[in-house]
CSV table of C-alpha atoms and ligand atoms in Angstrom, one decimal:
chain,number,residue,atom,x,y,z
B,1,MET,CA,-45.2,-136.3,-39.9
B,2,SER,CA,-45.3,-138.3,-36.8
B,3,ALA,CA,-43.6,-141.6,-36.3
B,4,ALA,CA,-43.2,-143.9,-33.4
B,5,THR,CA,-43.1,-142.2,-30.1
B,6,ALA,CA,-42.4,-142.7,-26.5
B,7,CYS,CA,-46.0,-143.7,-25.8
B,8,SER,CA,-46.5,-145.8,-28.8
B,9,PRO,CA,-44.9,-149.1,-28.6
B,10,ASP,CA,-47.4,-150.5,-31.1
B,11,ALA,CA,-49.4,-147.8,-32.8
B,12,SER,CA,-51.5,-150.0,-35.0
B,13,ALA,CA,-52.6,-152.7,-32.6
B,14,PRO,CA,-56.0,-152.5,-31.1
B,15,PRO,CA,-56.2,-151.9,-27.4
B,16,ALA,CA,-57.1,-154.8,-25.2
B,17,GLY,CA,-60.8,-155.5,-25.5
B,18,ALA,CA,-61.3,-153.2,-28.4
B,19,ALA,CA,-64.6,-154.0,-30.1
B,20,GLY,CA,-63.9,-153.0,-33.6
B,21,THR,CA,-65.9,-150.5,-35.6
B,22,GLY,CA,-69.5,-151.5,-34.8
B,23,GLY,CA,-71.8,-148.7,-33.9
B,24,GLY,CA,-73.0,-150.3,-30.7
B,25,ALA,CA,-71.4,-151.1,-27.4
B,26,GLY,CA,-67.8,-151.9,-27.0
B,27,THR,CA,-65.1,-151.9,-24.5
B,28,GLY,CA,-61.6,-150.7,-24.0
B,29,GLY,CA,-60.2,-147.2,-24.1
B,30,SER,CA,-60.6,-146.4,-27.8
B,31,ILE,CA,-63.6,-145.0,-29.5
B,32,ALA,CA,-64.4,-148.3,-31.1
B,33,GLY,CA,-67.7,-148.4,-29.3
B,34,GLY,CA,-69.2,-147.1,-26.2
B,35,SER,CA,-67.5,-147.3,-22.9
B,36,ALA,CA,-70.1,-147.3,-20.2
B,37,ALA,CA,-68.5,-146.1,-17.0
B,38,VAL,CA,-67.8,-142.5,-16.3
B,39,GLY,CA,-65.2,-142.4,-13.6
B,40,GLY,CA,-65.5,-139.4,-11.3
B,41,SER,CA,-61.9,-138.6,-11.3
B,42,VAL,CA,-60.8,-135.5,-13.0
B,43,ALA,CA,-57.5,-135.5,-11.3
B,44,GLY,CA,-55.3,-134.3,-14.1
B,45,LEU,CA,-51.7,-135.0,-14.4
B,46,GLY,CA,-50.2,-131.9,-12.9
B,47,GLY,CA,-49.5,-130.3,-16.2
B,48,GLY,CA,-46.0,-129.6,-17.3
B,49,GLY,CA,-44.5,-130.5,-13.9
B,50,THR,CA,-45.5,-134.1,-14.2
B,51,ALA,CA,-44.4,-134.4,-17.8
B,52,ALA,CA,-41.0,-133.0,-16.9
B,53,GLY,CA,-40.8,-135.4,-14.0
B,54,GLY,CA,-41.6,-138.2,-16.4
B,55,GLY,CA,-38.6,-137.4,-18.5
B,56,SER,CA,-40.3,-136.4,-21.7
B,57,ALA,CA,-39.9,-132.6,-21.5
B,58,GLY,CA,-37.7,-131.4,-24.2
B,59,ALA,CA,-36.9,-134.8,-25.5
B,60,ALA,CA,-39.2,-134.7,-28.4
B,61,THR,CA,-39.7,-131.0,-29.1
B,62,GLY,CA,-37.7,-131.1,-32.3
B,63,GLY,CA,-40.8,-131.3,-34.5
B,64,GLY,CA,-42.4,-134.6,-34.8
B,65,GLY,CA,-41.1,-138.1,-34.8
B,66,ALA,CA,-38.5,-137.8,-32.2
B,67,SER,CA,-38.7,-140.5,-29.5
B,68,ALA,CA,-37.9,-139.8,-25.9
B,69,GLY,CA,-37.4,-143.5,-25.4
B,70,GLY,CA,-36.5,-145.0,-22.1
B,71,ALA,CA,-38.3,-143.5,-19.1
B,72,PRO,CA,-42.1,-143.8,-19.3
B,73,SER,CA,-43.8,-140.4,-19.3
B,74,ALA,CA,-47.0,-139.1,-17.9
B,75,CYS,CA,-49.3,-140.4,-20.6
B,76,HIS,CA,-48.6,-143.9,-19.7
B,77,GLU,CA,-51.1,-143.4,-16.9
B,78,ALA,CA,-54.5,-144.9,-17.6
B,79,GLY,CA,-57.6,-142.8,-18.0
B,80,PRO,CA,-60.5,-143.7,-15.8
B,81,SER,CA,-61.6,-146.6,-17.9
B,82,GLY,CA,-58.4,-147.8,-19.4
B,83,PRO,CA,-55.1,-147.0,-21.1
B,84,LEU,CA,-56.7,-144.6,-23.4
B,85,THR,CA,-53.6,-142.8,-24.7
B,86,THR,CA,-50.9,-145.3,-24.4
B,87,ARG,CA,-50.9,-145.7,-28.1
B,88,LEU,CA,-51.0,-142.1,-29.0
B,89,PRO,CA,-48.0,-139.8,-28.6
B,90,CYS,CA,-47.3,-138.3,-25.2
B,91,LEU,CA,-46.5,-134.9,-26.8
B,92,LEU,CA,-48.4,-132.8,-29.2
B,93,SER,CA,-45.1,-132.2,-31.1
B,94,GLU,CA,-45.1,-135.9,-32.0
B,95,THR,CA,-48.5,-135.9,-33.6
B,96,GLY,CA,-47.7,-134.2,-36.9
B,97,LEU,CA,-49.8,-131.1,-36.5
B,98,TYR,CA,-47.1,-128.4,-36.2
B,99,GLY,CA,-43.6,-127.8,-37.4
B,100,ALA,CA,-40.8,-127.2,-34.9
B,101,ASP,CA,-42.1,-123.8,-33.9
B,102,MET,CA,-45.4,-125.3,-32.7
B,103,THR,CA,-47.3,-122.6,-34.6
B,104,THR,CA,-46.8,-123.3,-38.3
B,105,LEU,CA,-48.8,-126.2,-39.7
B,106,ALA,CA,-46.9,-129.3,-40.8
B,107,GLY,CA,-47.2,-130.5,-44.4
B,108,GLY,CA,-50.4,-132.3,-45.2
B,109,VAL,CA,-52.5,-130.6,-42.5
B,110,HIS,CA,-55.6,-128.7,-43.6
B,111,PRO,CA,-57.7,-126.3,-41.6
B,112,TYR,CA,-61.5,-126.6,-41.8
B,113,SER,CA,-64.5,-125.2,-40.0
B,114,PRO,CA,-67.9,-126.6,-39.4
B,115,SER,CA,-70.9,-124.4,-40.4
B,116,PHE,CA,-72.4,-125.0,-37.0
B,117,GLU,CA,-70.1,-125.1,-34.0
B,118,LEU,CA,-70.4,-126.9,-30.7
B,119,TRP,CA,-70.7,-124.4,-27.9
B,120,SER,CA,-67.8,-124.7,-25.4
B,121,ASP,CA,-68.5,-121.9,-23.0
B,122,GLY,CA,-67.1,-119.3,-25.3
B,123,ALA,CA,-63.7,-120.9,-26.1
B,124,ASP,CA,-62.3,-120.1,-29.5
B,125,LYS,CA,-61.6,-123.2,-31.5
B,126,LYS,CA,-59.5,-124.1,-34.5
B,127,ARG,CA,-59.7,-127.4,-36.4
B,128,TRP,CA,-57.4,-129.3,-38.7
B,129,VAL,CA,-57.4,-132.6,-40.6
B,130,SER,CA,-54.9,-134.8,-42.4
B,131,LEU,CA,-55.7,-137.8,-44.6
B,132,PRO,CA,-53.1,-140.4,-45.6
B,133,ALA,CA,-51.7,-139.7,-49.0
B,134,GLY,CA,-53.8,-141.2,-51.8
B,135,SER,CA,-56.8,-142.1,-49.6
B,136,LYS,CA,-60.4,-141.1,-49.9
B,137,ILE,CA,-63.2,-140.6,-47.5
B,138,ASP,CA,-66.0,-143.1,-48.0
B,139,THR,CA,-69.1,-141.0,-48.6
B,140,THR,CA,-71.4,-143.8,-49.8
B,141,ASP,CA,-73.7,-142.8,-47.0
B,142,ILE,CA,-73.6,-139.0,-47.3
B,143,ASP,CA,-74.9,-138.5,-43.7
B,144,TYR,CA,-72.3,-140.7,-42.1
B,145,TRP,CA,-68.9,-140.5,-43.6
B,146,SER,CA,-66.3,-143.2,-43.0
B,147,PHE,CA,-62.7,-142.2,-42.8
B,148,PRO,CA,-59.6,-144.0,-44.0
B,149,ALA,CA,-57.2,-145.6,-41.5
B,150,GLY,CA,-54.6,-143.0,-40.5
B,151,THR,CA,-57.0,-140.0,-40.6
B,152,LYS,CA,-56.1,-137.5,-37.9
B,153,LEU,CA,-58.3,-134.7,-36.7
B,154,TRP,CA,-57.3,-132.0,-34.2
B,155,LYS,CA,-59.2,-129.3,-32.4
B,156,GLU,CA,-57.5,-126.6,-30.4
B,157,PHE,CA,-59.1,-124.5,-27.6
B,158,THR,CA,-58.2,-121.0,-26.7
B,159,ARG,CA,-60.0,-119.6,-23.6
B,160,ASP,CA,-59.6,-116.0,-22.4
B,161,GLY,CA,-56.6,-115.6,-24.7
B,162,VAL,CA,-54.8,-118.7,-23.4
B,163,ARG,CA,-54.1,-121.6,-25.8
B,164,VAL,CA,-55.2,-124.3,-23.3
B,165,GLU,CA,-55.5,-127.6,-25.1
B,166,THR,CA,-55.4,-129.4,-28.4
B,167,ARG,CA,-57.3,-132.6,-29.0
B,168,LEU,CA,-56.4,-135.4,-31.3
B,169,MET,CA,-58.4,-138.2,-32.8
B,170,GLN,CA,-56.7,-140.8,-34.9
B,171,LYS,CA,-58.2,-143.7,-36.8
B,172,GLN,CA,-56.3,-147.0,-36.5
B,173,SER,CA,-56.0,-149.7,-39.0
B,174,SER,CA,-58.3,-151.8,-36.8
B,175,GLY,CA,-61.0,-149.2,-37.4
B,176,ALA,CA,-61.0,-148.0,-33.9
B,177,TRP,CA,-60.2,-144.4,-33.1
B,178,TYR,CA,-57.9,-143.2,-30.3
B,179,ALA,CA,-58.4,-139.9,-28.8
B,180,VAL,CA,-56.7,-137.6,-26.2
B,181,ALA,CA,-56.3,-134.0,-25.3
B,182,TYR,CA,-52.9,-132.3,-24.9
B,183,GLN,CA,-52.6,-129.4,-22.4
B,184,TRP,CA,-50.3,-126.6,-23.4
B,185,ARG,CA,-47.3,-125.8,-21.2
B,186,ALA,CA,-46.9,-122.3,-19.9
B,187,ASP,CA,-44.2,-121.5,-22.5
B,188,GLN,CA,-46.6,-122.5,-25.3
B,189,ARG,CA,-43.9,-124.6,-27.0
B,190,GLU,CA,-45.2,-128.0,-26.1
B,191,ALA,CA,-48.4,-129.7,-24.9
B,192,ASP,CA,-48.7,-132.9,-22.9
B,193,ALA,CA,-51.3,-135.7,-23.1
B,194,VAL,CA,-53.7,-135.5,-20.2
B,195,PRO,CA,-55.9,-138.6,-20.4
B,196,ASN,CA,-57.5,-137.9,-17.1
B,197,GLY,CA,-58.6,-134.4,-18.0
B,198,VAL,CA,-57.9,-131.2,-16.1
B,199,LYS,CA,-60.4,-129.1,-14.3
B,200,ASP,CA,-60.0,-125.3,-14.7
B,201,ALA,CA,-57.0,-125.8,-16.9
B,202,SER,CA,-54.1,-123.3,-17.2
B,203,GLY,CA,-55.8,-120.7,-15.0
B,204,THR,CA,-58.9,-120.5,-17.1
B,205,PRO,CA,-62.4,-121.8,-16.3
B,206,HIS,CA,-62.0,-124.3,-19.2
B,207,ASP,CA,-62.1,-128.0,-18.3
B,208,VAL,CA,-60.2,-130.5,-20.4
B,209,PRO,CA,-62.4,-133.6,-20.6
B,210,ASN,CA,-61.1,-137.0,-19.6
B,211,GLY,CA,-61.1,-139.9,-22.0
B,212,ASP,CA,-64.5,-141.2,-20.9
B,213,ASP,CA,-66.1,-137.9,-21.7
B,214,CYS,CA,-64.5,-138.0,-25.2
B,215,LEU,CA,-66.2,-141.4,-25.6
B,216,THR,CA,-69.6,-140.2,-24.3
B,217,CYS,CA,-69.9,-137.7,-27.2
B,218,HIS,CA,-67.7,-139.4,-29.9
B,219,SER,CA,-69.0,-143.0,-29.7
B,220,GLN,CA,-72.5,-142.2,-30.9
B,221,MET,CA,-71.8,-142.2,-34.6
B,222,PRO,CA,-70.9,-145.1,-36.9
B,223,ASP,CA,-67.5,-143.4,-37.5
B,224,LYS,CA,-66.5,-141.1,-34.7
B,225,ALA,CA,-65.8,-137.7,-36.3
B,226,LEU,CA,-68.7,-135.4,-35.5
B,227,GLY,CA,-68.1,-132.1,-37.3
B,228,PHE,CA,-66.4,-133.1,-40.5
B,229,SER,CA,-69.4,-133.9,-42.7
B,230,ALA,CA,-71.3,-132.9,-45.8
B,231,ILE,CA,-73.6,-130.5,-44.0
B,232,GLN,CA,-70.9,-129.0,-41.8
B,233,LEU,CA,-68.5,-128.4,-44.7
B,234,SER,CA,-71.0,-127.0,-47.2
B,235,HIS,CA,-70.0,-123.4,-47.0
B,236,ALA,CA,-67.5,-120.9,-48.6
B,237,LYS,CA,-64.0,-120.9,-47.3
B,238,GLN,CA,-63.8,-119.1,-44.0
B,239,ASP,CA,-60.4,-117.7,-45.2
B,240,PRO,CA,-60.8,-117.1,-48.9
B,241,SER,CA,-57.0,-116.5,-49.3
B,242,SER,CA,-56.2,-120.0,-47.8
B,243,ALA,CA,-54.9,-122.5,-50.3
B,244,LEU,CA,-55.0,-125.2,-47.6
B,245,GLU,CA,-58.5,-124.8,-46.1
B,246,TRP,CA,-60.8,-127.7,-46.9
B,247,THR,CA,-64.5,-127.4,-47.6
B,248,LEU,CA,-67.0,-129.8,-49.2
B,249,GLU,CA,-66.3,-128.0,-52.5
B,250,THR,CA,-62.5,-128.5,-52.3
B,251,LEU,CA,-62.9,-132.1,-51.2
B,252,VAL,CA,-65.1,-132.8,-54.2
B,253,LYS,CA,-62.7,-130.9,-56.5
B,254,ASP,CA,-59.6,-132.7,-55.2
B,255,GLY,CA,-61.3,-136.1,-55.6
B,256,LEU,CA,-61.1,-137.0,-51.9
B,257,LEU,CA,-64.7,-138.3,-51.6
B,258,THR,CA,-65.6,-141.8,-53.0
B,259,THR,CA,-69.2,-140.6,-53.8
B,260,PRO,CA,-69.0,-136.9,-54.5
B,261,PRO,CA,-72.4,-135.2,-53.9
B,262,ALA,CA,-73.9,-132.5,-56.0
B,263,LEU,CA,-73.2,-129.1,-54.4
B,264,PRO,CA,-74.0,-127.2,-52.3
B,265,PHE,CA,-76.2,-128.2,-49.4
B,266,THR,CA,-78.0,-125.4,-47.7
B,267,VAL,CA,-80.5,-125.5,-44.8
B,268,PRO,CA,-83.8,-124.2,-46.2
B,269,GLY,CA,-86.2,-121.8,-44.4
B,270,THR,CA,-85.5,-118.5,-42.7
B,271,ALA,CA,-82.2,-117.5,-41.1
B,272,LEU,CA,-83.9,-118.4,-37.8
B,273,ASP,CA,-84.7,-121.9,-39.0
B,274,ARG,CA,-81.2,-122.4,-40.3
B,275,ASP,CA,-79.6,-121.2,-37.0
B,276,PHE,CA,-82.0,-123.2,-34.9
B,277,PHE,CA,-81.7,-126.6,-36.7
B,278,GLY,CA,-78.0,-126.0,-37.3
B,279,TYR,CA,-77.5,-125.5,-33.6
B,280,LEU,CA,-79.4,-128.6,-32.7
B,281,HIS,CA,-77.4,-130.5,-35.3
B,282,SER,CA,-74.0,-129.6,-33.8
B,283,ASN,CA,-74.9,-129.3,-30.1
B,284,CYS,CA,-77.4,-132.1,-29.6
B,285,GLY,CA,-77.3,-134.3,-32.7
B,286,HIS,CA,-74.1,-136.1,-31.9
B,287,CYS,CA,-76.0,-137.9,-29.2
B,288,HIS,CA,-79.6,-137.5,-30.5
B,289,ASN,CA,-79.2,-139.2,-33.9
B,290,PRO,CA,-80.7,-142.4,-35.3
B,291,LYS,CA,-77.4,-144.3,-34.6
B,292,GLY,CA,-76.8,-143.0,-31.1
B,293,THR,CA,-77.8,-144.4,-27.8
B,294,ALA,CA,-79.6,-141.3,-26.6
B,295,ASN,CA,-81.8,-141.8,-29.6
B,296,THR,CA,-82.6,-145.4,-28.7
B,297,GLN,CA,-83.5,-144.2,-25.1
B,298,THR,CA,-86.0,-141.6,-26.1
B,299,GLY,CA,-86.3,-141.6,-29.9
B,300,LEU,CA,-85.4,-137.9,-29.9
B,301,ASP,CA,-83.5,-137.2,-33.2
B,302,LEU,CA,-81.8,-133.8,-33.6
B,303,TRP,CA,-79.5,-134.7,-36.4
B,304,LEU,CA,-80.1,-133.0,-39.8
B,305,LYS,CA,-80.0,-135.3,-42.8
B,306,VAL,CA,-78.9,-134.3,-46.3
B,307,ALA,CA,-82.1,-135.6,-47.8
B,308,ASP,CA,-84.2,-133.4,-45.5
B,309,LEU,CA,-82.6,-130.3,-46.9
B,310,ALA,CA,-84.3,-130.7,-50.3
B,311,GLY,CA,-87.8,-130.0,-48.8
B,312,PRO,CA,-89.4,-127.5,-46.5
B,313,VAL,CA,-88.4,-127.1,-42.9
B,314,THR,CA,-91.7,-128.6,-41.7
B,315,GLY,CA,-90.7,-131.8,-43.5
B,316,PHE,CA,-87.4,-132.3,-41.7
B,317,SER,CA,-87.3,-135.5,-39.7
B,318,VAL,CA,-86.0,-133.4,-36.8
B,319,TYR,CA,-88.9,-130.9,-37.1
B,320,GLN,CA,-91.5,-133.7,-37.2
B,321,GLY,CA,-90.0,-135.3,-34.1
B,322,ILE,CA,-90.1,-132.2,-31.9
B,323,PHE,CA,-92.7,-129.8,-33.0
B,324,ASP,CA,-95.7,-130.1,-30.7
B,325,ARG,CA,-94.6,-133.6,-29.9
B,326,ASP,CA,-94.9,-135.2,-26.4
B,327,ILE,CA,-91.7,-136.0,-24.6
B,328,VAL,CA,-91.1,-139.6,-23.7
B,329,TRP,CA,-89.8,-139.1,-20.2
B,330,LEU,CA,-92.1,-137.0,-18.1
B,331,ASP,CA,-92.0,-137.8,-14.4
B,332,ALA,CA,-91.1,-136.2,-11.1
B,333,GLU,CA,-87.4,-136.4,-12.0
B,334,HIS,CA,-87.7,-134.3,-15.1
B,335,PRO,CA,-88.8,-130.8,-15.9
B,336,ASN,CA,-92.6,-130.4,-15.9
B,337,ALA,CA,-92.8,-129.6,-19.6
B,338,PRO,CA,-95.0,-132.0,-21.6
B,339,LYS,CA,-93.8,-131.2,-25.1
B,340,ARG,CA,-90.4,-131.4,-26.7
B,341,ILE,CA,-91.2,-128.1,-28.4
B,342,ALA,CA,-94.6,-126.5,-27.4
B,343,PRO,CA,-95.2,-123.9,-30.0
B,344,GLY,CA,-95.4,-120.5,-28.3
B,345,SER,CA,-94.6,-121.8,-24.8
B,346,LEU,CA,-91.2,-121.9,-23.3
B,347,ALA,CA,-92.5,-123.3,-20.0
B,348,ASP,CA,-94.0,-126.3,-21.8
B,349,SER,CA,-91.0,-126.9,-24.0
B,350,ALA,CA,-88.8,-129.6,-22.5
B,351,MET,CA,-86.0,-129.0,-24.9
B,352,TYR,CA,-85.9,-125.3,-23.7
B,353,GLN,CA,-86.2,-126.2,-20.0
B,354,ARG,CA,-83.4,-128.8,-20.2
B,355,PHE,CA,-81.2,-126.4,-22.1
B,356,VAL,CA,-81.5,-123.3,-19.9
B,357,GLU,CA,-81.3,-125.2,-16.5
B,358,LYS,CA,-77.7,-126.2,-15.9
B,359,ALA,CA,-77.6,-127.8,-12.4
B,360,HIS,CA,-79.7,-130.9,-12.9
B,361,THR,CA,-78.9,-134.5,-14.0
B,362,TRP,CA,-81.4,-133.9,-16.8
B,363,SER,CA,-79.7,-130.7,-18.0
B,364,MET,CA,-78.9,-130.7,-21.7
B,365,PRO,CA,-76.3,-131.1,-23.1
B,366,PRO,CA,-75.2,-133.2,-20.1
B,367,LEU,CA,-71.5,-132.5,-20.5
B,368,GLY,CA,-69.0,-130.2,-22.2
B,369,THR,CA,-70.5,-126.9,-20.9
B,370,GLU,CA,-71.1,-125.2,-17.7
B,371,VAL,CA,-72.5,-121.9,-19.0
B,372,VAL,CA,-75.8,-121.6,-21.0
B,373,ASP,CA,-74.9,-120.3,-24.4
B,374,PRO,CA,-76.6,-116.8,-24.3
B,375,ALA,CA,-77.0,-116.5,-28.1
B,376,ALA,CA,-78.5,-120.0,-28.3
B,377,LYS,CA,-80.9,-119.3,-25.4
B,378,LYS,CA,-82.3,-116.4,-27.4
B,379,LEU,CA,-82.4,-118.6,-30.5
B,380,PHE,CA,-84.5,-121.2,-28.8
B,381,GLU,CA,-86.8,-118.4,-27.4
B,382,ASP,CA,-87.2,-116.8,-30.9
B,383,TRP,CA,-87.9,-120.1,-32.7
B,384,ILE,CA,-90.3,-121.4,-30.1
B,385,THR,CA,-92.3,-118.2,-29.9
B,386,ALA,CA,-92.1,-117.2,-33.6
B,387,PRO,CA,-95.5,-116.4,-35.1
B,388,ARG,CA,-96.7,-119.2,-37.3
K,1,HEC,C1,-69.8,-132.6,-25.2
K,1,HEC,C2,-69.5,-133.6,-26.2
K,1,HEC,C3,-68.0,-133.7,-26.6
K,1,HEC,C4,-67.0,-134.1,-25.7
K,1,HEC,C5,-67.0,-134.3,-24.2
K,1,HEC,C6,-65.8,-134.1,-26.6
K,1,HEC,N1,-66.2,-133.8,-27.9
K,1,HEC,FE1,-64.9,-133.7,-29.4
K,1,HEC,N2,-66.4,-132.9,-30.6
K,1,HEC,C7,-67.7,-132.8,-30.2
K,1,HEC,C8,-68.5,-132.3,-31.3
K,1,HEC,C9,-70.0,-132.1,-31.4
K,1,HEC,C10,-67.6,-132.0,-32.4
K,1,HEC,C11,-67.9,-131.4,-33.8
K,1,HEC,C12,-68.3,-129.9,-33.7
K,1,HEC,C13,-67.2,-129.0,-33.5
K,1,HEC,O1,-66.0,-129.2,-33.9
K,1,HEC,O2,-67.5,-127.9,-33.0
K,1,HEC,C14,-66.3,-132.4,-31.9
K,1,HEC,C15,-65.1,-132.3,-32.6
K,1,HEC,C16,-63.9,-132.9,-32.2
K,1,HEC,C17,-62.7,-133.0,-33.0
K,1,HEC,C18,-62.7,-132.5,-34.5
K,1,HEC,C19,-63.1,-133.7,-35.3
K,1,HEC,C20,-64.6,-134.0,-35.3
K,1,HEC,O3,-65.0,-135.0,-34.6
K,1,HEC,O4,-65.4,-133.2,-35.8
K,1,HEC,C21,-61.8,-133.6,-32.3
K,1,HEC,C22,-60.4,-134.0,-32.8
K,1,HEC,C23,-62.3,-133.9,-31.0
K,1,HEC,N3,-63.6,-133.4,-31.0
K,1,HEC,C24,-61.6,-134.6,-30.0
K,1,HEC,C25,-62.2,-134.8,-28.7
K,1,HEC,C26,-61.4,-135.4,-27.6
K,1,HEC,C27,-60.0,-135.9,-27.7
K,1,HEC,C28,-62.2,-135.3,-26.5
K,1,HEC,C29,-61.9,-135.7,-25.1
K,1,HEC,C30,-60.6,-135.2,-24.6
K,1,HEC,C31,-63.5,-134.7,-27.0
K,1,HEC,N4,-63.4,-134.4,-28.3
K,1,HEC,C32,-64.6,-134.5,-26.1
K,1,HEC,C33,-68.3,-133.2,-29.0
K,1,HEC,C34,-67.5,-133.6,-27.9
K,2,HEC,C1,-73.8,-136.4,-24.5
K,2,HEC,C2,-75.1,-136.8,-25.1
K,2,HEC,C3,-76.2,-135.8,-25.2
K,2,HEC,C4,-76.2,-134.6,-25.7
K,2,HEC,C5,-75.1,-133.8,-26.4
K,2,HEC,C6,-77.5,-134.1,-25.6
K,2,HEC,N1,-78.3,-135.0,-25.0
K,2,HEC,FE1,-80.3,-134.9,-24.6
K,2,HEC,N2,-80.4,-136.7,-23.8
K,2,HEC,C7,-79.3,-137.5,-23.7
K,2,HEC,C8,-79.7,-138.8,-23.0
K,2,HEC,C9,-78.8,-139.9,-22.7
K,2,HEC,C10,-81.1,-138.6,-22.8
K,2,HEC,C11,-82.0,-139.7,-22.1
K,2,HEC,C12,-81.9,-139.5,-20.6
K,2,HEC,C13,-82.6,-138.4,-20.0
K,2,HEC,O1,-83.8,-138.2,-20.3
K,2,HEC,O2,-82.0,-137.5,-19.3
K,2,HEC,C14,-81.5,-137.3,-23.3
K,2,HEC,C15,-82.8,-136.9,-23.2
K,2,HEC,C16,-83.2,-135.6,-23.8
K,2,HEC,C17,-84.6,-135.2,-23.8
K,2,HEC,C18,-85.8,-135.9,-23.3
K,2,HEC,C19,-86.5,-136.5,-24.6
K,2,HEC,C20,-87.8,-137.2,-24.3
K,2,HEC,O3,-88.6,-137.3,-25.2
K,2,HEC,O4,-88.0,-137.7,-23.2
K,2,HEC,C21,-84.6,-133.9,-24.3
K,2,HEC,C22,-85.8,-133.0,-24.5
K,2,HEC,C23,-83.2,-133.6,-24.7
K,2,HEC,N3,-82.4,-134.7,-24.3
K,2,HEC,C24,-82.8,-132.4,-25.3
K,2,HEC,C25,-81.4,-132.2,-25.7
K,2,HEC,C26,-81.0,-131.0,-26.3
K,2,HEC,C27,-82.0,-129.8,-26.7
K,2,HEC,C28,-79.7,-131.1,-26.5
K,2,HEC,C29,-78.8,-130.1,-27.1
K,2,HEC,C30,-78.9,-128.7,-26.7
K,2,HEC,C31,-79.3,-132.4,-26.0
K,2,HEC,N4,-80.4,-133.0,-25.5
K,2,HEC,C32,-77.9,-132.8,-26.1
K,2,HEC,C33,-78.0,-137.3,-24.1
K,2,HEC,C34,-77.6,-136.1,-24.7
């Protein structure tokens, strides 16, 4: 497991200006609340070269917990809106994800997979979680889980066969989350924190987001994890032979939820309904949910709730808010489509127009993707034009 590191003089203290765990606005570099500004800089830190120059290369590759000490390394640099990563380790090897070979999982780390994935321009992704020993996830509100301090979640991106980056979110005792991405070095034996992000990283078209972009998506929920939830984990193991993989069922069985739900949750309706609402849930709902700021701006809610799943699709709060419903913002600045979903008409469906047009300020989602998801484009078309 990880211990103090070169970048973490005080891993438990909140960052200057941290706003605590409230769902609303906040300041500072953590995901305690929302950080408003989005700095334009995607300068990156020069990858392995900078890290080596900073003196951290090799110093802590021994498999977690080693401290480079002394010379400050690259991740002391502030992200666009603050010292986002100064309290997270500089090196992925210090985070407790992998053993010394940087491939085998460390003890206490569990793979999981969401039923519905966020599209990241075709990158392959893997995800892991670790909870502090003896702790439980507070599932009193089954739609918005609250994680114990010390929870760590990782997500790793492989693009065009290259393991490019691994992201970490860690909940602090203050309730705030810290988040950063680590870019893999060419030798694949270490990855360095890159709080400013990296455009077209490691010779691929994949962009590593900067800290402000992490916040834009991850600050819109009461607690900040987006894909580790009842609906997302209600499925059979992806790898039935894995003793480690966590699903909703294993979490309930192992007593890791304070309020274990009755199992399982399935999205009702046809396969098309399930795919469509699942896609909206994971690709739009993290901003467009009743607790997010995008929702307070337009009232558009694309986040499935557990209670909705008990009834027919037409009763979903999401369905009722989009089907044949007028959009809120229709003006010269926006696509000339009067409905959120206009049954039978792609041209009149603002959700479709914003989704398939990539080059505008109003394109949706507004970040995290440069390429329209081809399967989802067809999914939108099939659902909107389905005979009813
Ligand atoms: C475009 C919005 C967006 C951006 C930008 C973004 N994330 Fe996420 N992230 C998500 C969504 C949605 C999920 C859950 C779905 C999934 O895993 O496919 C997620 C999942 C994760 C997870 C797994 C735990 C969880 O929340 O489900 C981690 C860790 C993570 N992100 C870290 C980061 C970090 C660090 C950054 C910035 C370097 C970042 N993310 C930027 C939307 C985003
Ligand atoms: C990173 C946060 C974020 C994500 C992810 C996101 N949106 Fe948005 N969306 C916004 C914000 C902020 C607004 C309000 C500003 C505007 O209209 O551009 C908005 C507005 C909209 C509107 C206008 C609603 C109205 O009634 O005026 C539509 C339609 C929309 N989004 C569709 C989508 C769809 C479909 C997805 C997923 C494919 C999505 N959005 C993902 C942030 C987001």
